[in-house]
Coordinates of C-alpha atoms and ligand atoms in Angstrom, one line a residue:
M1 CA 7.5 13.7 -0.8
T2 CA 10.7 11.4 -0.5
F3 CA 10.6 7.8 1.4
E4 CA 13.9 5.7 1.9
V5 CA 14.8 3.2 3.5
R6 CA 18.4 2.8 4.0
E7 CA 20.1 -0.6 3.9
G8 CA 17.2 -2.1 6.2
T9 CA 18.2 -5.7 7.9
F10 CA 15.6 -7.4 10.1
R11 CA 15.7 -10.8 11.9
Y12 CA 13.2 -12.2 14.4
G13 CA 15.3 -12.8 17.5
H14 CA 17.8 -15.1 16.7
E15 CA 16.8 -16.7 13.7
R16 CA 17.8 -16.1 10.4
T17 CA 17.8 -12.7 8.5
V18 CA 14.7 -12.5 6.8
L19 CA 15.7 -8.9 5.0
Q20 CA 18.8 -8.4 3.9
N21 CA 20.3 -4.9 3.3
I22 CA 16.9 -3.5 1.4
S23 CA 17.4 -0.1 -0.4
F24 CA 14.7 1.8 -1.8
V25 CA 14.0 5.4 -2.3
L26 CA 10.5 6.7 -3.5
E27 CA 10.3 10.4 -4.9
G28 CA 6.8 11.3 -5.2
P29 CA 4.2 11.6 -6.7
A30 CA 5.0 8.0 -7.4
I31 CA 3.9 4.1 -7.1
L32 CA 6.1 1.9 -5.7
A33 CA 4.9 -1.7 -6.1
V34 CA 6.5 -4.6 -3.6
L35 CA 6.4 -8.2 -4.9
G36 CA 7.8 -11.3 -3.5
A37 CA 7.2 -15.1 -2.9
N38 CA 5.1 -16.0 0.3
G39 CA 7.1 -15.7 3.1
A40 CA 9.8 -13.9 1.3
G41 CA 9.5 -10.8 3.9
K42 CA 6.8 -8.2 2.2
T43 CA 4.8 -7.8 5.7
T44 CA 7.9 -7.6 7.3
L45 CA 9.0 -5.1 5.0
M46 CA 5.8 -3.3 5.8
K47 CA 6.1 -3.2 9.3
C48 CA 9.9 -2.3 9.5
M49 CA 9.3 0.3 6.9
L50 CA 6.8 1.9 9.1
G51 CA 8.5 1.8 12.5
L52 CA 6.2 -0.6 13.8
M53 CA 9.0 -2.8 14.2
P54 CA 12.3 -2.2 15.2
W55 CA 15.5 -2.4 12.1
T56 CA 17.6 -4.4 13.4
S57 CA 20.2 -2.1 11.4
G58 CA 19.0 0.7 8.9
A59 CA 16.8 3.4 8.6
S60 CA 13.4 4.8 6.7
C61 CA 13.1 8.2 6.4
L62 CA 10.3 10.7 5.6
D63 CA 11.5 13.5 3.3
G64 CA 15.5 13.0 4.6
K65 CA 14.6 12.8 8.4
N66 CA 15.0 8.8 10.0
I67 CA 11.0 8.1 11.1
R68 CA 12.0 7.6 14.6
D69 CA 12.7 11.2 15.1
Y70 CA 9.1 11.9 14.1
R71 CA 6.1 12.3 16.4
R72 CA 4.0 9.8 15.6
R73 CA 1.1 12.1 15.0
E74 CA 3.1 13.8 12.9
F75 CA 4.3 10.8 11.1
W76 CA 1.1 9.5 10.8
S77 CA -0.8 12.5 9.6
Q78 CA 1.6 12.3 6.3
V79 CA 1.6 8.6 6.0
G80 CA -2.1 6.8 5.9
Y81 CA -1.4 2.8 6.3
V82 CA -4.7 0.9 4.8
P83 CA -4.5 -2.7 6.2
Q84 CA -5.9 -5.7 4.3
A85 CA -9.7 -4.8 3.6
K86 CA -11.5 -7.7 6.5
Q87 CA -15.0 -6.5 6.4
S88 CA -15.9 -6.1 10.3
A89 CA -19.8 -7.3 11.3
F90 CA -19.4 -3.8 13.7
A91 CA -22.8 -1.7 13.0
Y92 CA -20.9 1.5 11.9
T93 CA -21.9 3.2 8.8
V94 CA -19.7 4.5 6.0
E95 CA -18.6 7.9 7.1
E96 CA -18.5 6.7 10.6
M97 CA -15.9 4.3 9.9
V98 CA -14.2 6.9 7.6
V99 CA -14.6 9.7 10.6
L100 CA -12.7 7.1 12.9
G101 CA -9.3 8.3 10.0
R102 CA -9.8 11.8 11.8
S103 CA -9.0 10.3 15.3
A104 CA -5.3 11.1 15.6
R105 CA -6.0 14.7 14.9
L106 CA -9.0 14.8 17.0
G107 CA -7.7 13.2 20.3
P108 CA -9.4 10.3 22.6
F109 CA -12.5 11.8 23.7
A110 CA -13.5 14.7 21.2
Q111 CA -16.2 14.6 18.7
P112 CA -15.7 15.1 15.3
R113 CA -16.8 18.7 13.9
K114 CA -18.0 20.2 11.0
R115 CA -14.4 20.5 9.4
D116 CA -13.7 16.7 10.3
W117 CA -17.3 15.8 8.3
E118 CA -16.1 18.1 5.5
L119 CA -13.1 16.2 5.0
V120 CA -14.6 12.7 5.3
G121 CA -17.2 14.0 2.3
R122 CA -14.5 15.1 0.2
A123 CA -12.5 11.5 0.7
L124 CA -15.6 9.7 0.0
E125 CA -15.8 11.9 -3.4
T126 CA -12.3 11.5 -4.2
V127 CA -12.9 7.5 -4.2
G128 CA -16.1 7.7 -6.0
I129 CA -18.2 6.2 -3.0
S130 CA -20.1 9.6 -1.9
H131 CA -23.4 7.5 -2.5
L132 CA -22.5 5.1 0.2
R133 CA -22.0 7.7 3.1
T134 CA -25.0 6.3 5.2
R135 CA -24.5 2.6 4.5
L136 CA -23.7 0.3 6.8
C137 CA -20.2 -1.2 6.2
S138 CA -21.8 -4.8 6.6
K139 CA -23.9 -4.2 4.1
I140 CA -21.6 -2.9 1.2
S141 CA -19.5 -5.2 -1.5
G142 CA -15.7 -5.8 -0.8
G143 CA -14.7 -3.5 -3.4
E144 CA -16.8 -0.4 -2.0
Y145 CA -15.2 -1.5 1.4
Q146 CA -11.8 -1.3 0.0
L147 CA -12.4 1.9 -1.3
A148 CA -13.9 2.8 2.1
I149 CA -11.0 2.2 3.9
I150 CA -8.7 3.8 1.4
A151 CA -11.1 7.0 2.3
R152 CA -10.5 6.5 6.1
A153 CA -6.4 7.0 5.2
L154 CA -7.2 9.7 3.2
V155 CA -8.8 12.2 5.7
T156 CA -5.5 13.3 7.4
G157 CA -4.4 14.7 4.3
P158 CA -0.9 12.2 3.7
K159 CA 1.4 12.3 1.0
L160 CA 1.7 8.9 1.2
L161 CA -0.6 5.7 1.3
V162 CA 0.9 2.2 2.4
L163 CA -1.4 -0.5 1.2
D164 CA -1.5 -4.1 2.1
E165 CA -2.7 -6.0 -1.1
P166 CA -5.4 -3.3 -1.9
E167 CA -6.7 -5.5 -4.6
S168 CA -6.6 -9.1 -3.2
N169 CA -10.1 -10.5 -3.0
L170 CA -11.3 -8.7 -5.5
D171 CA -13.4 -9.5 -8.8
F172 CA -11.7 -7.6 -11.9
K173 CA -13.5 -5.2 -12.2
N174 CA -13.4 -4.0 -8.6
Q175 CA -9.4 -4.7 -8.8
M176 CA -9.3 -2.2 -12.0
I177 CA -11.5 0.6 -9.7
V178 CA -9.3 0.5 -7.0
L179 CA -6.0 0.4 -9.1
D180 CA -7.7 3.1 -10.9
V181 CA -8.1 5.5 -7.6
L182 CA -4.4 4.9 -6.6
R183 CA -3.4 6.0 -10.3
R184 CA -5.8 9.2 -10.1
L185 CA -4.3 10.1 -6.5
C186 CA -0.9 9.8 -7.6
A187 CA -1.3 12.3 -10.9
E188 CA -4.2 14.3 -9.8
N189 CA -3.5 14.8 -5.9
G190 CA 0.0 13.8 -5.8
I191 CA -0.1 11.1 -3.3
S192 CA 2.6 8.7 -3.7
A193 CA 1.6 4.9 -2.8
I194 CA 3.7 1.8 -1.6
L195 CA 1.4 -1.2 -2.3
N196 CA 2.0 -4.5 -1.4
T197 CA 0.7 -6.8 -5.0
H198 CA 0.7 -10.8 -5.6
Y199 CA 0.2 -9.4 -9.2
P200 CA 3.0 -8.6 -11.3
E201 CA 0.4 -7.7 -13.8
H202 CA -1.1 -4.9 -11.8
A203 CA 2.8 -3.8 -10.5
A204 CA 3.4 -3.5 -14.6
D205 CA 0.3 -1.3 -15.1
I206 CA 0.3 1.4 -12.3
A207 CA 4.0 1.4 -10.7
H208 CA 6.4 3.8 -11.9
K209 CA 9.1 1.6 -9.1
A210 CA 9.3 -2.1 -8.5
L211 CA 10.8 -3.7 -5.6
L212 CA 11.4 -7.7 -6.0
M213 CA 11.8 -9.7 -2.6
M214 CA 14.2 -12.5 -3.4
P215 CA 14.5 -15.8 -1.5
D216 CA 17.9 -14.6 0.3
G217 CA 16.1 -11.8 1.9
T218 CA 17.6 -9.3 -0.7
A219 CA 15.7 -7.2 -3.0
R220 CA 16.0 -6.0 -6.7
F221 CA 15.0 -2.1 -6.5
G222 CA 14.4 0.0 -9.8
G223 CA 11.9 1.4 -12.7
A224 CA 9.2 -0.9 -12.6
A225 CA 9.9 -2.4 -16.6
S226 CA 13.7 -2.7 -15.6
I227 CA 12.6 -5.1 -12.5
L228 CA 9.7 -6.9 -13.8
T229 CA 11.5 -8.8 -16.0
E230 CA 11.4 -12.8 -17.1
E231 CA 14.7 -13.3 -15.4
N232 CA 14.1 -11.6 -12.5
L233 CA 10.9 -13.1 -11.8
E234 CA 11.9 -16.4 -12.5
A235 CA 14.8 -15.8 -9.5
A236 CA 11.9 -14.3 -7.2
F237 CA 9.0 -16.9 -7.6
D238 CA 10.7 -20.0 -9.0
V239 CA 8.5 -20.5 -11.6
P240 CA 9.4 -20.0 -15.3
V241 CA 7.4 -16.6 -16.8
S242 CA 7.0 -15.7 -20.1
I243 CA 6.3 -11.7 -20.8
R244 CA 4.3 -10.5 -23.8
K245 CA 3.0 -7.0 -24.7
V246 CA -0.6 -6.4 -25.9
E247 CA -2.1 -4.1 -28.1
L248 CA -5.4 -2.9 -26.7
P249 CA -7.3 -0.1 -28.5
D250 CA -6.1 2.6 -25.6
C251 CA -3.1 0.9 -24.3
T252 CA -0.3 -1.6 -24.7
H253 CA -0.3 -4.2 -21.8
T254 CA 2.0 -5.8 -20.4
C255 CA 0.9 -9.8 -19.8
I256 CA 3.2 -11.7 -17.4
I257 CA 2.6 -15.4 -17.6
P258 CA 3.7 -18.0 -15.4
R259 CA 4.1 -21.1 -17.1
G260 CA 3.6 -24.0 -14.4
T261 CA 6.5 -25.7 -12.4
L262 CA 6.0 -29.4 -14.5
Ligands
LIG301 P1 5.0 -12.3 3.5 O1 4.2 -11.3 4.0 O2 6.1 -11.9 1.9 O3 4.6 -13.7 3.0 P2 6.7 -12.5 6.3 O4 7.5 -11.2 6.4 O5 4.9 -12.2 6.6 O6 6.0 -12.9 4.7 O7 7.9 -13.4 6.8 C1 9.0 -13.2 6.1 C2 9.8 -14.7 7.0 O8 9.4 -14.2 8.2 C3 8.9 -16.3 6.7 O9 9.6 -16.7 6.9 C4 8.3 -16.3 8.1 O10 8.0 -17.5 8.6 C5 9.4 -15.5 9.3 N1 8.5 -14.8 9.9 C6 7.1 -14.0 9.8 N2 6.8 -13.5 11.5 C7 7.8 -14.4 12.2 C8 7.8 -14.1 13.5 N3 6.8 -13.2 14.4 N4 8.6 -14.5 14.2 C9 9.8 -15.2 13.7 N5 9.7 -15.4 12.0 C10 8.5 -15.1 11.5

């Protein structure tokens, strides 16, 4: 899988240019973290990248082909989108919510078949929540719900997952569970991921590549370690940053510390 943005530029109507000549290539299987201050254009980038809003100029390409030239169903069976997790009060069980991910394949009125339920079972197993399949979505924790919507994106067998802040609003442990699932999907299942995150340390932890959105609408792209530097992060977030390596029993952890604005 190769996903590429070529000189993507976007402006809302006649307003200022929000995204300026953004270019990156993700050669899978790999994880790309997108970081930037509030208002830097992460949400806009995600929408343009996936063709939900048209680039003012530039293009997104999947496996070398402009995404505009894909049939919608073909594109969305290869790319899974995981929106920000907002638990709904609807009385769906976890497996009913996850089988909705098959709807692009099923057509509007078709009932899920045995094969669809098998894929649901496999996706739930992959993210480690098989035991929750008959629980109501409104009665599971935020971390469990996040895993359920990742499972919903997995049932079409995507090569690439695009996730909007998958670990926001989760406690420490659940953040680690979600990041571990993404790491495992990439290493064991060959599924790439592009995720928006507010946590530079999470990017340093799991991402191979990083795209850092700058205040002027440009972005810096490269290997995560070469992009997540004190200098780059200070320029992106307008706050002094210190980076320290901490040796832990099983790994070296990168601490990225914002030092306050006073
Ligand atoms: P982020 O996700 O990084 O917080 P956004 O992509 O939401 O940033 O917004 C980037 C910029 O585009 C901001 O300055 C925002 O005010 C502006 N913007 C977002 N949506 C619209 C819109 N519908 N019309 C005009 N400007 C917008």
